[in-house]
mmCIF file of C-alpha atoms and ligand atoms in Angstrom:
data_model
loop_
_atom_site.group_PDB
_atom_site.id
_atom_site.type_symbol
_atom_site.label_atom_id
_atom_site.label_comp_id
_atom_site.label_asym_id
_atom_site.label_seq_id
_atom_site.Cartn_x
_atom_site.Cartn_y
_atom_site.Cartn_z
ATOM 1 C CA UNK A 6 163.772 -143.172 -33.828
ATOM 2 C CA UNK A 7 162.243 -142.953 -37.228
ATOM 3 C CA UNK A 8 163.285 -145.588 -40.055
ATOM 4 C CA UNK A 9 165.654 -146.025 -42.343
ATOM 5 C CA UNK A 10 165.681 -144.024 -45.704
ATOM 6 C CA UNK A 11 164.079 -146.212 -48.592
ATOM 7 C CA UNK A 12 165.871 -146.082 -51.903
ATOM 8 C CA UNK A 13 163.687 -143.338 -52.900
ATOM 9 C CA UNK A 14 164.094 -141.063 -50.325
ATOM 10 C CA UNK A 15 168.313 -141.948 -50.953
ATOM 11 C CA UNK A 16 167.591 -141.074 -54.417
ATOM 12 C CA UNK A 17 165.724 -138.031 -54.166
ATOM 13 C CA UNK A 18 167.503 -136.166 -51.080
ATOM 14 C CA UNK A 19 170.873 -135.204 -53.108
ATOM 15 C CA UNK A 20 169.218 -133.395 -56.058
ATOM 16 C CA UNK A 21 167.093 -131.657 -53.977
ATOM 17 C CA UNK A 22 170.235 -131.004 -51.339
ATOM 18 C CA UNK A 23 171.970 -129.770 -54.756
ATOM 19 C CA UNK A 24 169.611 -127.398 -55.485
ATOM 20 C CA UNK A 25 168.988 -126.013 -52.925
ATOM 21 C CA UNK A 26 172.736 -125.996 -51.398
ATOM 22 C CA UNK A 27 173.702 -122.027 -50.458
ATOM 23 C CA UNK A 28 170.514 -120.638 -50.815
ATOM 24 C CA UNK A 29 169.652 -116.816 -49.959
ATOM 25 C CA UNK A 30 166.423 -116.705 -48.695
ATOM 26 C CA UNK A 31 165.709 -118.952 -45.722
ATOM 27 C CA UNK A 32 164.577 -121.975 -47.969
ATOM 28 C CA UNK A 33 167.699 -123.327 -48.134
ATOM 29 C CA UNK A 34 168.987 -126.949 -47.496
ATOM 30 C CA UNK A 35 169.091 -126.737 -43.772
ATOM 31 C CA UNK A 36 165.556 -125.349 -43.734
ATOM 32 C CA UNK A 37 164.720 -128.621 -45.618
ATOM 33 C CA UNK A 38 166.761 -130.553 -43.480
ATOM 34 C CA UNK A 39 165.175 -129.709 -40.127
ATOM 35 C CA UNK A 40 161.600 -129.667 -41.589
ATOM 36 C CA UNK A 41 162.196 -133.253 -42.573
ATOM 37 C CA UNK A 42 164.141 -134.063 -39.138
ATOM 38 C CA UNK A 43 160.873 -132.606 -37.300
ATOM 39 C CA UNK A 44 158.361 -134.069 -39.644
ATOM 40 C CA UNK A 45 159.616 -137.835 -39.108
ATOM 41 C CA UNK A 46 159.412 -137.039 -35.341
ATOM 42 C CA UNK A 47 155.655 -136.160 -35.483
ATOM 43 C CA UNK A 48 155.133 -138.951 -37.809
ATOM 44 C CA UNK A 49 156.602 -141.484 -35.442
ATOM 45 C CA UNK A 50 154.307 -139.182 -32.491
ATOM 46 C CA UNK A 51 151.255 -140.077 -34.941
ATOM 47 C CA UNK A 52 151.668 -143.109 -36.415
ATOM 48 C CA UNK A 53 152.335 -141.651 -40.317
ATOM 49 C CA UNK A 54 154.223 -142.899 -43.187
ATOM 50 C CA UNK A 55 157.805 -142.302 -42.832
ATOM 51 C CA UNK A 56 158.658 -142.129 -46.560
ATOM 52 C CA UNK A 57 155.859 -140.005 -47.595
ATOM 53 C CA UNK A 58 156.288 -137.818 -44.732
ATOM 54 C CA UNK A 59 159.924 -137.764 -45.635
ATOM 55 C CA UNK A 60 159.626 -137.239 -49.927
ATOM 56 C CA UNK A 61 156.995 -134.151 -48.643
ATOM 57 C CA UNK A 62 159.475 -132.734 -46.747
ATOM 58 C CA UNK A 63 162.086 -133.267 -48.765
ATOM 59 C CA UNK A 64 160.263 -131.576 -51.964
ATOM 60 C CA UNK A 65 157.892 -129.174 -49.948
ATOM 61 C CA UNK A 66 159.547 -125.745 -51.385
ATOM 62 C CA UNK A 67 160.968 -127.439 -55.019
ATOM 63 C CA UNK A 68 159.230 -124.408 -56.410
ATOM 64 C CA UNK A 69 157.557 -122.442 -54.064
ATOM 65 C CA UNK A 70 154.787 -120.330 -55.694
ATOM 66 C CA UNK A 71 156.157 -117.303 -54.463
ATOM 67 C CA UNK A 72 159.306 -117.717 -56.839
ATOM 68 C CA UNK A 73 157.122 -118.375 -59.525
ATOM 69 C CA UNK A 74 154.933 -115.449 -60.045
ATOM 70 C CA UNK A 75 152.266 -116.951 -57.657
ATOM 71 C CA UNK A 76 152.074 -119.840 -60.061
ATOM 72 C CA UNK A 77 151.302 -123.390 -57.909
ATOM 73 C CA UNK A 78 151.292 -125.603 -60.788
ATOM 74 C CA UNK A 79 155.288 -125.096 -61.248
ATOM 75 C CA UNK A 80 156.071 -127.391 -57.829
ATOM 76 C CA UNK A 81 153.947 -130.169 -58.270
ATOM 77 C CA UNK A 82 155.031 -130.781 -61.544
ATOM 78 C CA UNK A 83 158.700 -130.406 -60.675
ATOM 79 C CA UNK A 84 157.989 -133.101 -58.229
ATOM 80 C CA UNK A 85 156.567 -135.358 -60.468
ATOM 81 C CA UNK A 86 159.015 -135.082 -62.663
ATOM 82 C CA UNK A 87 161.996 -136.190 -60.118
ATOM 83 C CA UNK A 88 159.869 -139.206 -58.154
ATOM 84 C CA UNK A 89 158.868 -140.106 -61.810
ATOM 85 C CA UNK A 90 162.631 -140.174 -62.650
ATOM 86 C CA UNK A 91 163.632 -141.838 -59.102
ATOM 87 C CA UNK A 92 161.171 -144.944 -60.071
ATOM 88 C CA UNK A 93 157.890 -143.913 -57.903
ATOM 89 C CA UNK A 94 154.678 -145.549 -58.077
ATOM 90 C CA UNK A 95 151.370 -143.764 -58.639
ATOM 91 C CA UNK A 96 150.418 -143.786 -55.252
ATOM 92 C CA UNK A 97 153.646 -142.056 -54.083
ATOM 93 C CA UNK A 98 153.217 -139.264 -56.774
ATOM 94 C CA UNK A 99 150.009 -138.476 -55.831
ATOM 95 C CA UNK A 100 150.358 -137.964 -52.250
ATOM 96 C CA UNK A 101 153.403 -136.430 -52.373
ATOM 97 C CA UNK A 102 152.575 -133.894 -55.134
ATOM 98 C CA UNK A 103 149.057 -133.300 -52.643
ATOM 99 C CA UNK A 104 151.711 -131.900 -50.406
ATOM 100 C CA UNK A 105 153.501 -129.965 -52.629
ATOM 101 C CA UNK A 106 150.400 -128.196 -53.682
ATOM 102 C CA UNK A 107 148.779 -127.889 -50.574
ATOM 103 C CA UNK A 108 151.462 -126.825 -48.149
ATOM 104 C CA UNK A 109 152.096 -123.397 -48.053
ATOM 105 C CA UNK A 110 150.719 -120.621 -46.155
ATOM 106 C CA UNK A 111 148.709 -117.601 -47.985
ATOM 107 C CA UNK A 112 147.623 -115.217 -46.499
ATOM 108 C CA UNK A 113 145.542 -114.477 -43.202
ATOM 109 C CA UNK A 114 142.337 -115.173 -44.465
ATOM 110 C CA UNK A 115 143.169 -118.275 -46.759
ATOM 111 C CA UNK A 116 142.479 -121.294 -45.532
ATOM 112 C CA UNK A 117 145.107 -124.097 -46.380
ATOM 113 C CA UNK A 118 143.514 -127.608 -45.482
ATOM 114 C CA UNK A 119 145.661 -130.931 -45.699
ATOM 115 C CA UNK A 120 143.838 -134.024 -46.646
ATOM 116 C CA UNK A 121 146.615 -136.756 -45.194
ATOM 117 C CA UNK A 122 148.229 -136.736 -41.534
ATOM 118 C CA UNK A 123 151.572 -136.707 -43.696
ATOM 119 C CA UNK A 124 150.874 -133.651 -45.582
ATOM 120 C CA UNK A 125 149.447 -132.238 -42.238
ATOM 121 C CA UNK A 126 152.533 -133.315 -40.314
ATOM 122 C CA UNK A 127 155.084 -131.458 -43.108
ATOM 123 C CA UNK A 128 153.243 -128.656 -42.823
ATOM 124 C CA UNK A 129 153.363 -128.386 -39.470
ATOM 125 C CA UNK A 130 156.886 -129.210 -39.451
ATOM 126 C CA UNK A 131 157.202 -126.306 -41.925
ATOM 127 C CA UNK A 132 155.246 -123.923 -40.398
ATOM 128 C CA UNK A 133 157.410 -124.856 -37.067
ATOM 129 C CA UNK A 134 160.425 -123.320 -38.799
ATOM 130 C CA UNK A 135 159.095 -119.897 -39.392
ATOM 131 C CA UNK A 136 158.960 -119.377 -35.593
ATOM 132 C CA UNK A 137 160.938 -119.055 -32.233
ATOM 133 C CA UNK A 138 164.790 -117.816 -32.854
ATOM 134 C CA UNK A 139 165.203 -119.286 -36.431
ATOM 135 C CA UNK A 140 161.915 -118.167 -37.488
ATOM 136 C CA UNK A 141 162.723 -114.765 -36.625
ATOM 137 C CA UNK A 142 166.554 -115.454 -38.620
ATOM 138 C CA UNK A 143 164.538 -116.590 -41.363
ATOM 139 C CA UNK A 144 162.035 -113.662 -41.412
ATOM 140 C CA UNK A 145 164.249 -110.913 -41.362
ATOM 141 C CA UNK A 146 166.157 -113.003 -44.265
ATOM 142 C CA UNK A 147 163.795 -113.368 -46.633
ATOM 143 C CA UNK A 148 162.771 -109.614 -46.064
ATOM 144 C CA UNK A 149 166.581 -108.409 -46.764
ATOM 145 C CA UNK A 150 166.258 -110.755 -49.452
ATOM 146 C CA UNK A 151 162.914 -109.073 -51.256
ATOM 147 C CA UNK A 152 164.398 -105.571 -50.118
ATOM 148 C CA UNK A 153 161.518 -105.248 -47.662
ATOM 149 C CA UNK A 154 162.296 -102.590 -44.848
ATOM 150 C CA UNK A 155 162.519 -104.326 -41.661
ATOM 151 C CA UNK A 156 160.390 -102.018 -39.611
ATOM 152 C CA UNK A 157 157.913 -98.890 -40.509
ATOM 153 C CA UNK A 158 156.294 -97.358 -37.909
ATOM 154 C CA UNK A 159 154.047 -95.922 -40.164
ATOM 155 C CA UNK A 160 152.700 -99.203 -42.166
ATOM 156 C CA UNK A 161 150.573 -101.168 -39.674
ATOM 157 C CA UNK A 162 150.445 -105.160 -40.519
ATOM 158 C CA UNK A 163 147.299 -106.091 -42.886
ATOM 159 C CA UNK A 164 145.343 -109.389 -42.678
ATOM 160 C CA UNK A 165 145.722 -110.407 -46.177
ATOM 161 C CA UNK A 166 141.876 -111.998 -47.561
ATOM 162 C CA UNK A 167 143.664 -113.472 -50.759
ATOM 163 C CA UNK A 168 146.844 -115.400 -51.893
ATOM 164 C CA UNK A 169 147.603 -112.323 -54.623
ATOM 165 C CA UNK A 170 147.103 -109.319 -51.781
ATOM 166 C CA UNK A 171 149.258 -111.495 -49.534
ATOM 167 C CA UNK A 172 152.030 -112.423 -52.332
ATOM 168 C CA UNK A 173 152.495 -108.697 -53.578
ATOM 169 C CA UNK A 174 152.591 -106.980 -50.583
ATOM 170 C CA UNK A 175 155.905 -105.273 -49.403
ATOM 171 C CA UNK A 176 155.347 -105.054 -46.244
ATOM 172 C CA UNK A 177 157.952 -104.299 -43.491
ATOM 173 C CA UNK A 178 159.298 -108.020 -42.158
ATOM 174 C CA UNK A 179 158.261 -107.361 -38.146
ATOM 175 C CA UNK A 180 154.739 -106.716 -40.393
ATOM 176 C CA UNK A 181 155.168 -110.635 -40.736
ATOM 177 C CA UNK A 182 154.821 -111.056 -37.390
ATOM 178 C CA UNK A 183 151.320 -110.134 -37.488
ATOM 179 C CA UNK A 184 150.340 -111.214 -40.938
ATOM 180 C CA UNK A 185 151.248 -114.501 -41.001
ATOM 181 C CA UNK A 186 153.678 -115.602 -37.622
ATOM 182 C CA UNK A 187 151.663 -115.342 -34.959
ATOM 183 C CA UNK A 188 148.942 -116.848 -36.485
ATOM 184 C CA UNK A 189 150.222 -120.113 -37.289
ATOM 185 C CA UNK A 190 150.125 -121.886 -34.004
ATOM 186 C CA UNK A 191 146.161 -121.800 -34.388
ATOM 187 C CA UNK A 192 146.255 -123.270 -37.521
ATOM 188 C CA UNK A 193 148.894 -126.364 -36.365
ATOM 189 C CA UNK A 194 147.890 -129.639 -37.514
ATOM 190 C CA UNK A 195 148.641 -131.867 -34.540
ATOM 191 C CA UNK A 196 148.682 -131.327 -31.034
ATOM 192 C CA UNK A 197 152.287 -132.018 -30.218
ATOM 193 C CA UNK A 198 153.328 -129.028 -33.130
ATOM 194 C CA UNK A 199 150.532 -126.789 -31.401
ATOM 195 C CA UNK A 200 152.318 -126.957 -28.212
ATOM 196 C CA UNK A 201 155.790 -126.155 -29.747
ATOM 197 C CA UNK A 202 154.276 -123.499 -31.937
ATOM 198 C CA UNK A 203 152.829 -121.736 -28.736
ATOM 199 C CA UNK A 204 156.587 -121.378 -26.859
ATOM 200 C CA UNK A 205 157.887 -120.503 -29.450
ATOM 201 C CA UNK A 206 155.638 -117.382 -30.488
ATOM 202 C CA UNK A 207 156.198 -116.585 -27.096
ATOM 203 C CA UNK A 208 159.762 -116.131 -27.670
ATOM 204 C CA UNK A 209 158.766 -113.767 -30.712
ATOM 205 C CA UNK A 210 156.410 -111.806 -28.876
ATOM 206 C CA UNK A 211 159.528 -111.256 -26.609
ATOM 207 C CA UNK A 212 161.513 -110.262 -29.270
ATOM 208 C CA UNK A 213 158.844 -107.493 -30.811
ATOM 209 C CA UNK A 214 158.425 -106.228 -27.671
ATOM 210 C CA UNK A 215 162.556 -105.647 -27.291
ATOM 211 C CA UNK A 216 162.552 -104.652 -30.916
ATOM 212 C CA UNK A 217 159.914 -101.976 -29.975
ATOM 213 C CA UNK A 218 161.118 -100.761 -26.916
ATOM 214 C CA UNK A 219 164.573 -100.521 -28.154
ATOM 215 C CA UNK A 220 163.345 -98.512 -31.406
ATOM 216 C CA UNK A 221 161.448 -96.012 -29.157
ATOM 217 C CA UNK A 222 164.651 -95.776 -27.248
ATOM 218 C CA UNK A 223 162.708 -96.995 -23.633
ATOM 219 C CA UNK A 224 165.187 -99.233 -23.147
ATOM 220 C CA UNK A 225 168.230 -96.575 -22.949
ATOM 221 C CA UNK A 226 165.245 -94.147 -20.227
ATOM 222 C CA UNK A 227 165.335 -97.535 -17.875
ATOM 223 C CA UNK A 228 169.290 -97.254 -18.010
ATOM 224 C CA UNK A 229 169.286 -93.728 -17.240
ATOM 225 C CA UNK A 230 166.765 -94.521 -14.330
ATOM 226 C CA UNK A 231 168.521 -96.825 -12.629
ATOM 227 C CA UNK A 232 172.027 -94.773 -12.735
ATOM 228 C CA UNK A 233 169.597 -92.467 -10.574
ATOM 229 C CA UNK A 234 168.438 -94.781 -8.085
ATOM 230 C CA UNK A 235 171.565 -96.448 -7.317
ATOM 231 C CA UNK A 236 173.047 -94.826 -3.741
HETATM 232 P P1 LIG B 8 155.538 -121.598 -45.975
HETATM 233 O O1 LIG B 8 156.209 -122.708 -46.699
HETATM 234 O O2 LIG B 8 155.071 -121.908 -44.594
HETATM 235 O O3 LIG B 8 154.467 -120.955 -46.794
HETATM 236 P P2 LIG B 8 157.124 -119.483 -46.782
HETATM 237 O O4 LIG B 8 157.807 -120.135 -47.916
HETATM 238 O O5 LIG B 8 155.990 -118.543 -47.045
HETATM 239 O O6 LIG B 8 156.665 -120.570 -45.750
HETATM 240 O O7 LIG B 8 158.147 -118.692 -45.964
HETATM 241 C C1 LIG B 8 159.464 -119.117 -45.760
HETATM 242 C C2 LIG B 8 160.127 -118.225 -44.742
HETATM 243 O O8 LIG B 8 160.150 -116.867 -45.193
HETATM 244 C C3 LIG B 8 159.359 -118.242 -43.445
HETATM 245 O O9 LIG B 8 160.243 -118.180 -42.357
HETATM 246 C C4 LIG B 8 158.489 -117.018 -43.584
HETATM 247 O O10 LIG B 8 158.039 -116.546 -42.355
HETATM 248 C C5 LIG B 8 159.400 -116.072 -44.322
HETATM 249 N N1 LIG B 8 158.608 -115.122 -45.103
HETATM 250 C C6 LIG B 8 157.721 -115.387 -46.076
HETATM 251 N N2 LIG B 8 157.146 -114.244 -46.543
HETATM 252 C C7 LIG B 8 157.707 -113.243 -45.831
HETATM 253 C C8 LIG B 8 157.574 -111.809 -45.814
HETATM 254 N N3 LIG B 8 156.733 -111.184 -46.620
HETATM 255 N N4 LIG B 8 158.330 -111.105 -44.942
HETATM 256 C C9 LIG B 8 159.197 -111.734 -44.106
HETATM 257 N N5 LIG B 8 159.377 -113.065 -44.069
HETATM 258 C C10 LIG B 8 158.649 -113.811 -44.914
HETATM 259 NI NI1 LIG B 9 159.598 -124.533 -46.303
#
């Protein structure tokens, strides 16, 4: 059972749950929500500071980049600016806004190190959330929401070598899969988020393969063939 929430963490969670409260694209308050519920359960796993683990999580996607133009300066700030307000010391600013900055994913071929188990254990936590059944809720959300298709048989997936290829791309969301999904449970942080990262791609794989099979109508061919071989 993790701790108690500090004063800070009481101060900070309802403005962020405020903000984000109703939003479209699968970064809403829930999303924050279980990314903070799963990050204090790796933290207690590995032995990390509950309320930085929990401010991170809390103020992960204040301004995601992706909102902003590709601009990463806009979150950290923002952050500042509300532990500032909330009575934070230095030391809680700093590693927290590390977080901010450092936790998103972009792109196949970007690499996206974390210097502190907390930061490493939100983004894992994160990164846990965009797969198995929500993941793929989430995926397919944030497509409708950027008027992405959600399949083109015609577009294969691209491994993106830069944060700007991979933020203006339009690519279809079971693209996403490939681009960015299935390649997160390689890139987990601890070994406990690995192992959870693996079953659920699984589950994903599952569900492309369905998607696929239903799309090149296999699925209604078995039907047919088994009305046949029934006496
Ligand atoms: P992270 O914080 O790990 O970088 P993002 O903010 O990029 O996560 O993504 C939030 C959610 O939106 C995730 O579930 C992610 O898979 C999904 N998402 C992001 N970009 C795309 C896209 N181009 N197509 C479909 N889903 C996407
Ligand atoms: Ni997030």
């Amino acid at each position: 059972m993790p701790p108690a929430d500090t004063p800070l963490v009481q101060r900070i969670a309802p403005i962020v749950r405020a903000r984000f409260e109703g939003e479209g694209s699968g970064h809403d308050w829930h999303h924050i929500e279980r990314v903070r519920r799963l990050a204090r359960q790796l933290a207690t796993i590995e032995g990390a500071d509950d309320e930085i683990v929990s401010l991170g999580a809390l103020l992960h996607d204040i301004a995601d980049w992706k909102f902003y133009g590709g601009d990463e300066t806009v979150g950290p700030r923002e952050a500042e600016a509300l532990l500032r307000d909330a009575g934070a010391d230095d030391d809680t600013v700093l590693a927290v806004t590390d977080i901010v900055r450092t936790v998103s994913f972009k792109g196949a071929g970007v690499a996206t190190p974390m210097r502190r188990l907390e930061g490493q254990i939100v983004q894992d936590a994160d990164r846990l959330d965009a797969l198995g059944a929500i993941g793929i809720a989430r995926c397919f959300a944030y497509g409708g929401h950027a008027g992405h298709p959600l399949y083109d048989p015609a577009v294969p997936p691209v491994l993106h070598n830069s944060a700007q290829a991979y933020q203006s791309a339009r690519s279809a969301s079971l693209n996403h899969f490939h681009e960015k999904l299935y390649l997160l449970g390689a890139r987990m942080n601890t070994a406990t988020a690995r192992r959870l990262a693996e079953a659920r791609q699984g589950f994903l794989r599952e569900f492309e393969a369905r998607f696929l099979a239903e799309w090149a109508g296999e699925d209604l061919a078995q039907c047919l063939l088994r009305d046949t071989e029934t006496p």
